[in-house]
Short mmCIF file of C-alpha atoms in Angstrom, two decimals:
data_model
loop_
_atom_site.label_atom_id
_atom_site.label_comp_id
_atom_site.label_asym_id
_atom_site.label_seq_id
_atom_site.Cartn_x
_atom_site.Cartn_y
_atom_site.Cartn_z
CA UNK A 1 42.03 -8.54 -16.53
CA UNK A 2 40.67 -6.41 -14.06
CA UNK A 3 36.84 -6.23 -12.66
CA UNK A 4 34.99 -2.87 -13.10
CA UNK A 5 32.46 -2.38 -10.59
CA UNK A 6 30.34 0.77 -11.49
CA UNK A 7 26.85 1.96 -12.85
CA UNK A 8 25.70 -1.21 -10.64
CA UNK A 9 27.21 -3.55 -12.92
CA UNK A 10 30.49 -5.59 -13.31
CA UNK A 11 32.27 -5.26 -16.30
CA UNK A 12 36.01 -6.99 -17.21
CA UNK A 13 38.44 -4.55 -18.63
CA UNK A 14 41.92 -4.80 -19.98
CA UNK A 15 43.34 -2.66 -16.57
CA UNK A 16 43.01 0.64 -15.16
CA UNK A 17 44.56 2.45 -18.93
CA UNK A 18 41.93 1.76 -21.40
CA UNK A 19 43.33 1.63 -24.99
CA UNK A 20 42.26 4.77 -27.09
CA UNK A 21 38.90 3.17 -29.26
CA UNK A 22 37.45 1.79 -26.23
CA UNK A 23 34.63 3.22 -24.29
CA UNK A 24 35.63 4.65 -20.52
CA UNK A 25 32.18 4.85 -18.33
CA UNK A 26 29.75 5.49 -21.11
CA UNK A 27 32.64 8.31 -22.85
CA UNK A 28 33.49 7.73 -26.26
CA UNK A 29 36.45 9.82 -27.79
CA UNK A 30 35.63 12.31 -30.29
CA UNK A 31 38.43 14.96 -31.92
CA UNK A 32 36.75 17.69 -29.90
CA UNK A 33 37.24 15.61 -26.47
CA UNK A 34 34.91 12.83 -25.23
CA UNK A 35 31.27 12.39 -24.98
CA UNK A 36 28.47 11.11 -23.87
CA UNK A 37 25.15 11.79 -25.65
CA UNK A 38 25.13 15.53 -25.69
CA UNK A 39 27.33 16.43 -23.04
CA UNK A 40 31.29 16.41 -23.61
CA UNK A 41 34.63 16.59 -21.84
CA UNK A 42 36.87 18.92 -24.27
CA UNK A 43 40.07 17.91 -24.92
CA UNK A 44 42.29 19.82 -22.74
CA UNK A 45 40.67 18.77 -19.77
CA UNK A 46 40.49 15.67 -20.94
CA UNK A 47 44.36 15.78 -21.67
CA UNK A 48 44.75 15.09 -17.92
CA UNK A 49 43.75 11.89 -17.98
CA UNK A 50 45.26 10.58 -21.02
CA UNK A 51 49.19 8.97 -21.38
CA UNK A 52 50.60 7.51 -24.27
CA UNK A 53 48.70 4.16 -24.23
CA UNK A 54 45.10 4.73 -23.50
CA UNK A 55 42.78 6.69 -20.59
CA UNK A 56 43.82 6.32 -17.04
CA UNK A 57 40.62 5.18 -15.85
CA UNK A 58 40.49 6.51 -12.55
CA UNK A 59 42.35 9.92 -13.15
CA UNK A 60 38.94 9.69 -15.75
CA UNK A 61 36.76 9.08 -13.53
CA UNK A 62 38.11 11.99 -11.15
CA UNK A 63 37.06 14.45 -13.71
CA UNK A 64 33.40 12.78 -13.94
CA UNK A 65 33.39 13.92 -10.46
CA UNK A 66 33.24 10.09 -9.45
CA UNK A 67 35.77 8.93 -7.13
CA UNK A 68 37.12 5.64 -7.44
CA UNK A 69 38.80 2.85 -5.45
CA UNK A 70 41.38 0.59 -7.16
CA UNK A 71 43.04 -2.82 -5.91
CA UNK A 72 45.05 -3.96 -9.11
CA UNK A 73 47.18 -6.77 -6.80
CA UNK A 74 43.00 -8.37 -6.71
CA UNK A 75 42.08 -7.32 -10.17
CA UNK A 76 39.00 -5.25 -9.10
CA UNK A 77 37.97 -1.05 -9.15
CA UNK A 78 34.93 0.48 -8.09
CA UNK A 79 34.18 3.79 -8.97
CA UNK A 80 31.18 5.86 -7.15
CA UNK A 81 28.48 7.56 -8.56
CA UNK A 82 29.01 11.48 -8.89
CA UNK A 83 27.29 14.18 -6.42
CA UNK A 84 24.82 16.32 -8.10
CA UNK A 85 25.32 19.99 -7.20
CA UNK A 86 22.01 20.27 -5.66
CA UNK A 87 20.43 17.58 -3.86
CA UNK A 88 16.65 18.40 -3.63
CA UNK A 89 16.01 15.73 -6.24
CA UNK A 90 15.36 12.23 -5.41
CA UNK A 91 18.15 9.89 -7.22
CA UNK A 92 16.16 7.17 -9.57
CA UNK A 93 16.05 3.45 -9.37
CA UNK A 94 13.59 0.82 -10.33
CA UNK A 95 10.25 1.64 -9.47
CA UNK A 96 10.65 5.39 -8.79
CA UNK A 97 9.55 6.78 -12.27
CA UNK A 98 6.93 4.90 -12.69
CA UNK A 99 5.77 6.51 -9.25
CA UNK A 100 5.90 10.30 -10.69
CA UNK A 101 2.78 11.75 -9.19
CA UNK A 102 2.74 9.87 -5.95
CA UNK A 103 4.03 10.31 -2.49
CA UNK A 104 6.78 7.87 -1.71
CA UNK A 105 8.05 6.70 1.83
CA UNK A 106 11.31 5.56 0.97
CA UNK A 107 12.37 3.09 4.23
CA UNK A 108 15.90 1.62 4.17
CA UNK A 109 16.16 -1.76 6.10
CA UNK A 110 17.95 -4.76 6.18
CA UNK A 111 17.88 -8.15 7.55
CA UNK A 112 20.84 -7.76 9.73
CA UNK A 113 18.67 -4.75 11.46
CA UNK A 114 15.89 -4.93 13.97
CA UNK A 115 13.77 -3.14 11.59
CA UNK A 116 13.36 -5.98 9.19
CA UNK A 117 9.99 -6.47 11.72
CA UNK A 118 9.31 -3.00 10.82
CA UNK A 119 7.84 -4.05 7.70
CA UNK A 120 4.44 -5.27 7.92
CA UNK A 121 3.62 -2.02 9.24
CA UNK A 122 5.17 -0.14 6.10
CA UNK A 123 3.32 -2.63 4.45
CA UNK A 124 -0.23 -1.80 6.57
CA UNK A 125 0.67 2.29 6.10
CA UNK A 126 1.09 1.48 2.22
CA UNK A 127 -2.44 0.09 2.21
CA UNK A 128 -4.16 2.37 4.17
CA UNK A 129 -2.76 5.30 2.74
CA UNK A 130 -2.55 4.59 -1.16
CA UNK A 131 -5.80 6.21 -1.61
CA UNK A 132 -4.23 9.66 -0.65
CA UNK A 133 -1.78 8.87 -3.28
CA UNK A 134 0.74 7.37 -1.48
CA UNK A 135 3.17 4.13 -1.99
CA UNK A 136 6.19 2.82 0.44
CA UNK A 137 9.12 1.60 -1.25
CA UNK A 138 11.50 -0.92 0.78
CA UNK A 139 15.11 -0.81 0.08
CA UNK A 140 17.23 -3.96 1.50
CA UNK A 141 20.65 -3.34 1.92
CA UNK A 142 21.60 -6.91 2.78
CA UNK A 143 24.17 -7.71 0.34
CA UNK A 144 23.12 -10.88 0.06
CA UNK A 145 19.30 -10.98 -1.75
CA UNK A 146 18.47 -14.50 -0.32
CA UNK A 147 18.88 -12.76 3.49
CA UNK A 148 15.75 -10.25 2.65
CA UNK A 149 14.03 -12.66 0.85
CA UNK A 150 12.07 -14.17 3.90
CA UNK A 151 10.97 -10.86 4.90
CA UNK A 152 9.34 -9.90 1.91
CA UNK A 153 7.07 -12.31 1.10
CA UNK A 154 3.72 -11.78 0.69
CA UNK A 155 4.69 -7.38 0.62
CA UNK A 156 2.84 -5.54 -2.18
CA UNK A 157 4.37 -2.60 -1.99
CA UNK A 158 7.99 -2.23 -4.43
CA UNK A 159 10.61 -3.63 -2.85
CA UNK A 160 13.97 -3.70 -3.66
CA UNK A 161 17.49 -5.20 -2.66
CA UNK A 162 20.31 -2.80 -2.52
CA UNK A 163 22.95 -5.65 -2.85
CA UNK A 164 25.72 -3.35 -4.44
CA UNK A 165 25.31 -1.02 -2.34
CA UNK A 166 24.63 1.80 -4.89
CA UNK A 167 21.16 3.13 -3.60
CA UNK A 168 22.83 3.39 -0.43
CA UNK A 169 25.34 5.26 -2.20
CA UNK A 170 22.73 7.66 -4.05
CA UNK A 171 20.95 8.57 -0.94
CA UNK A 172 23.50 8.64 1.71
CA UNK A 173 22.33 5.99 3.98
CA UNK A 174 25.05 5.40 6.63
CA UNK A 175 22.46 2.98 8.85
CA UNK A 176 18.91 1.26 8.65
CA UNK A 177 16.26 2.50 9.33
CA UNK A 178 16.45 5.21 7.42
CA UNK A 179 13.58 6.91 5.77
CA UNK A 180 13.35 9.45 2.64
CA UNK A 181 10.23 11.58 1.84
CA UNK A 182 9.63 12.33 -1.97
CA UNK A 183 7.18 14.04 -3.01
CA UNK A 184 4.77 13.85 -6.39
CA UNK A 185 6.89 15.96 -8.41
CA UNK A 186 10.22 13.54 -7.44
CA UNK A 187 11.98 16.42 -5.30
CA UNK A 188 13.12 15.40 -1.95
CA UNK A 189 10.25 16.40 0.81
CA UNK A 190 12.17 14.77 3.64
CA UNK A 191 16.00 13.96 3.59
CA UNK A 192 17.42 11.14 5.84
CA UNK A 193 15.46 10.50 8.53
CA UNK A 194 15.61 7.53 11.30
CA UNK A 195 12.22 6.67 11.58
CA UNK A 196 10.56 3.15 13.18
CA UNK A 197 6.93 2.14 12.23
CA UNK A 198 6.77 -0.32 15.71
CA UNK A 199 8.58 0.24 19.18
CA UNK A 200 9.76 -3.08 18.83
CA UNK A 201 13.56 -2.11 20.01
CA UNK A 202 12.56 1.61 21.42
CA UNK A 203 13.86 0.43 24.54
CA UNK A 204 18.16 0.67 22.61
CA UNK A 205 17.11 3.09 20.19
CA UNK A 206 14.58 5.58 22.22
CA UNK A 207 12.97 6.76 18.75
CA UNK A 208 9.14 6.93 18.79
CA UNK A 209 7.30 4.92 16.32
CA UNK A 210 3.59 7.01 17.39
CA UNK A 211 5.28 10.57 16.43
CA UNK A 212 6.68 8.81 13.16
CA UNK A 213 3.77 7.63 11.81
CA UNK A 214 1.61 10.78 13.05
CA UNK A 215 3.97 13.11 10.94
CA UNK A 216 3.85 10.45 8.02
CA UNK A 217 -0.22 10.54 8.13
CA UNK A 218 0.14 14.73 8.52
CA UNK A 219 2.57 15.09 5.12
CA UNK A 220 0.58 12.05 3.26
CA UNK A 221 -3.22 14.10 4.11
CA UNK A 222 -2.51 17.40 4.62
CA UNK A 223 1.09 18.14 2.99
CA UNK A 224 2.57 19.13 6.76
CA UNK A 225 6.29 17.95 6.15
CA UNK A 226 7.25 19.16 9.53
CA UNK A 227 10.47 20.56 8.57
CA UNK A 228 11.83 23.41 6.36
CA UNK A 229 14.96 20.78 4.94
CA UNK A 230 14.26 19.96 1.10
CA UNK A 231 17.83 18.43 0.13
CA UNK A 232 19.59 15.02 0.75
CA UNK A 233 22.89 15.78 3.48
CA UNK A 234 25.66 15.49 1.14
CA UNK A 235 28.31 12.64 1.20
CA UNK A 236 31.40 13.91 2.84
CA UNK A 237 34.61 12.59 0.06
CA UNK A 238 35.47 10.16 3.11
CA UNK A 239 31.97 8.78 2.56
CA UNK A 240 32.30 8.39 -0.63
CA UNK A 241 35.50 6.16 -0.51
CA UNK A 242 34.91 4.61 2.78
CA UNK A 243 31.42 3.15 0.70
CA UNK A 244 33.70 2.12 -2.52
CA UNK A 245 36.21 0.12 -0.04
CA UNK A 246 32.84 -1.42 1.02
CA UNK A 247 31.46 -2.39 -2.64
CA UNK A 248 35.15 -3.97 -3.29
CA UNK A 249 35.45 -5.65 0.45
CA UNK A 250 32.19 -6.84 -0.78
CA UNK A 251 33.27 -8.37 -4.58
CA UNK A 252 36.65 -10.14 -2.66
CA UNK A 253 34.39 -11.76 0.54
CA UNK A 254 32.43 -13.09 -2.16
CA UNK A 255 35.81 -14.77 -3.63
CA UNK A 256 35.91 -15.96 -0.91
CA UNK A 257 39.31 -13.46 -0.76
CA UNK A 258 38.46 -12.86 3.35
CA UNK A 259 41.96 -10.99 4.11
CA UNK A 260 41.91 -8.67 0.82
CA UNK A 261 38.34 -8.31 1.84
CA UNK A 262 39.64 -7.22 5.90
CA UNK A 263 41.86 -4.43 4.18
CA UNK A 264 39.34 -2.78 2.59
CA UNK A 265 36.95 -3.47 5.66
CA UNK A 266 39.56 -1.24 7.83
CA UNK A 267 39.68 1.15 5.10
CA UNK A 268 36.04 2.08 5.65
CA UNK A 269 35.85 2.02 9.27
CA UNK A 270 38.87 4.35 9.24
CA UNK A 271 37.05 7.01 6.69
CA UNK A 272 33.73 6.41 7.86
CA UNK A 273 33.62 4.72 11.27
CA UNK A 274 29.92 5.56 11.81
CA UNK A 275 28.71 3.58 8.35
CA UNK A 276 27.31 0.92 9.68
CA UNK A 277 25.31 -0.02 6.25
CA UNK A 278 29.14 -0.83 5.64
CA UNK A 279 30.95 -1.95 8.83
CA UNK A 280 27.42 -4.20 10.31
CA UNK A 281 26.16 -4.52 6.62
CA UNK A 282 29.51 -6.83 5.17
CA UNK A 283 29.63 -8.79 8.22
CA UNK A 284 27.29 -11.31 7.27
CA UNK A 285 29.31 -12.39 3.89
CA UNK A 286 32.40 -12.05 6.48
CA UNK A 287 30.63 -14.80 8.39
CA UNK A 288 30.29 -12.50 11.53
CA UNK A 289 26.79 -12.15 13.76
CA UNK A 290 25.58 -8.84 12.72
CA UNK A 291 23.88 -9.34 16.08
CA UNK A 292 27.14 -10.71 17.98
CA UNK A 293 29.60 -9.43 20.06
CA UNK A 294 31.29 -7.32 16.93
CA UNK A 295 28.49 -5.19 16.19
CA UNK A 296 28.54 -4.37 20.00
CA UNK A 297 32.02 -3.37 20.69
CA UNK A 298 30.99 -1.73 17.11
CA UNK A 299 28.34 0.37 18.75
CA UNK A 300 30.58 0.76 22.04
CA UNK A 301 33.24 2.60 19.99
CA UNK A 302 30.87 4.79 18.81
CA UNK A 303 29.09 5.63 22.33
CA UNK A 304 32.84 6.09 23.48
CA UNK A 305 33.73 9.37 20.20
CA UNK A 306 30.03 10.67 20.70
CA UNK A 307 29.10 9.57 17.24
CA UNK A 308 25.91 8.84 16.94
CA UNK A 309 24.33 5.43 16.24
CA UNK A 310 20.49 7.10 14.84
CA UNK A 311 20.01 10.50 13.25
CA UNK A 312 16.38 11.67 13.59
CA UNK A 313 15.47 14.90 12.77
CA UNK A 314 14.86 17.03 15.17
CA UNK A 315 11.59 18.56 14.81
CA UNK A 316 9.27 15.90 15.97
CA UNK A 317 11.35 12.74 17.11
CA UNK A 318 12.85 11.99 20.65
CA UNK A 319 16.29 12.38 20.74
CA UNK A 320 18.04 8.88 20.66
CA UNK A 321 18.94 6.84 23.04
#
């Protein structure tokens, strides 16, 4: 048996060929190819994937546009979510459509980040500026729920825990805090943005919390987004992977399976050395101070290639430190 890990759920399957009468992501096999509700696959594209005993579920996959990451020796295969062609719309999840209408501040965080005492002041804009039409929405991506759970008490604005990983996924959120603008209409009015609502840590990160919350107040009252960019920045395909080596690293750490787990781990790093909701984000279910010396010679690596640690926009924020 082999664990599926897509769609934010696990599922066991027989392997990675699923026998012909089985469903394969949501497809079902029809004579004219396979479906899914109204859209189809016909059958000679579909012919790529098959072999004589069933669906090779990632070759499947491949043609879903979803990439996929498969460790048979630990029984476990993640497969991604697919890129949409255009990217002005904001990917749902859980409180998002019943929001339609209102402005959201989408803030990634996490416990492992010096921006978990960000969010009281979220929490103060959400109050003060709901009567504009306005909410915040907090996304945790500590893959562990209990780790946010101290910082959200007594929140009223919709908060969720990213603990898959997949939101991160959706929205291509390589490091906290991150912040996406959507506006009534669910279209994207502000793509990635690293934004702070204290100085708390201005001092390592040199981002300004006073010109973050001005432009907020400015889109929220008078519609000023402050920048021409309407679509999410796309997911490079080492991204993509580097994240699914994170969402398995994440299932075998869990299994307590700590050197399958380091594999996967070096994996990421290697495609994606500057996700740190990956690299910083596992290293609490590794057992490893998110705040320690690792996440340091993390961040001195890198200084050292010129990759940058925060990626504000450029039309209002200080560059970062």
């Amino acid at each position: 048996m082999i664990t599926l890990l897509a769609d934010g759920r696990e599922d066991a399957i027989g392997g990675l060929v699923v026998p012909y009468g089985a469903p394969v992501l949501g497809w079902e096999r029809k004579p004219h190819g396979w479906c899914r509700g109204e859209a189809c696959i016909p059958s000679f594209r579909a012919a790529a994937a098959e072999t004589a005993d069933g669906v090779d579920l990632v070759a499947f996959a491949g043609l879903l546009g979803r990439q996929a990451v498969a460790d048979p020796g630990e029984g476990v295969v993640a497969v991604g979510e697919p890129v949409e062609p255009v990217l002005d719309r904001a990917p749902e999840f859980g409180p998002l459509p019943g929001l339609r209408g209102t402005k959201v501040a989408l803030v990634f965080w996490a416990s492992w980040c010096g921006c978990r005492y960000d969010l009281p002041a979220w929490e103060e804009l959400h109050r003060e500026l709901g009567g504009y039409g306005f909410s915040v929405v907090s996304v945790s991506l500590d893959r562990d729920p209990d780790h946010a759970g101290e910082w959200l008490a007594g929140l009223t604005h919709p908060a969720v825990v990213d603990a898959d990983g997949r939101i991160a996924e959706l929205y291509n959120v390589v490091n906290v805090p991150t912040v996406v603008w959507i506006d009534p209409d669910g279209r994207i009015a502000r793509p990635q943005d690293t934004m702070t609502a204290t100085d708390t840590f201005r001092s390592m990160n040199g981002l300004s919390s006073e010109r973050a919350v001005a432009a907020l107040r400015r889109w929220v009252i008078e519609g000023d987004t402050g920048t021409e960019l309407r679509e999410l920045r796309a997911p490079t395909a080492d991204e993509r992977l580097a994240r699914l080596h994170g969402r398995v690293a994440a299932w075998l750490l869990r299994a307590g399976r700590t050197a399958a787990a380091g594999r996967h781990l070096a994996a990421a790093a290697a495609l994606a050395p500057h996700d740190l909701a990956v690299r910083r984000g596992l290293m609490p279910l590794a057992g490893v101070d998110p705040f320690g010396e690792e996440y340091f010679r993390i961040w001195e690596e890198l200084e050292a290639a010129g990759i940058p640690i925060y990626r504000p926009l450029p039309d209002w924020q200080e560059a970062a430190g």
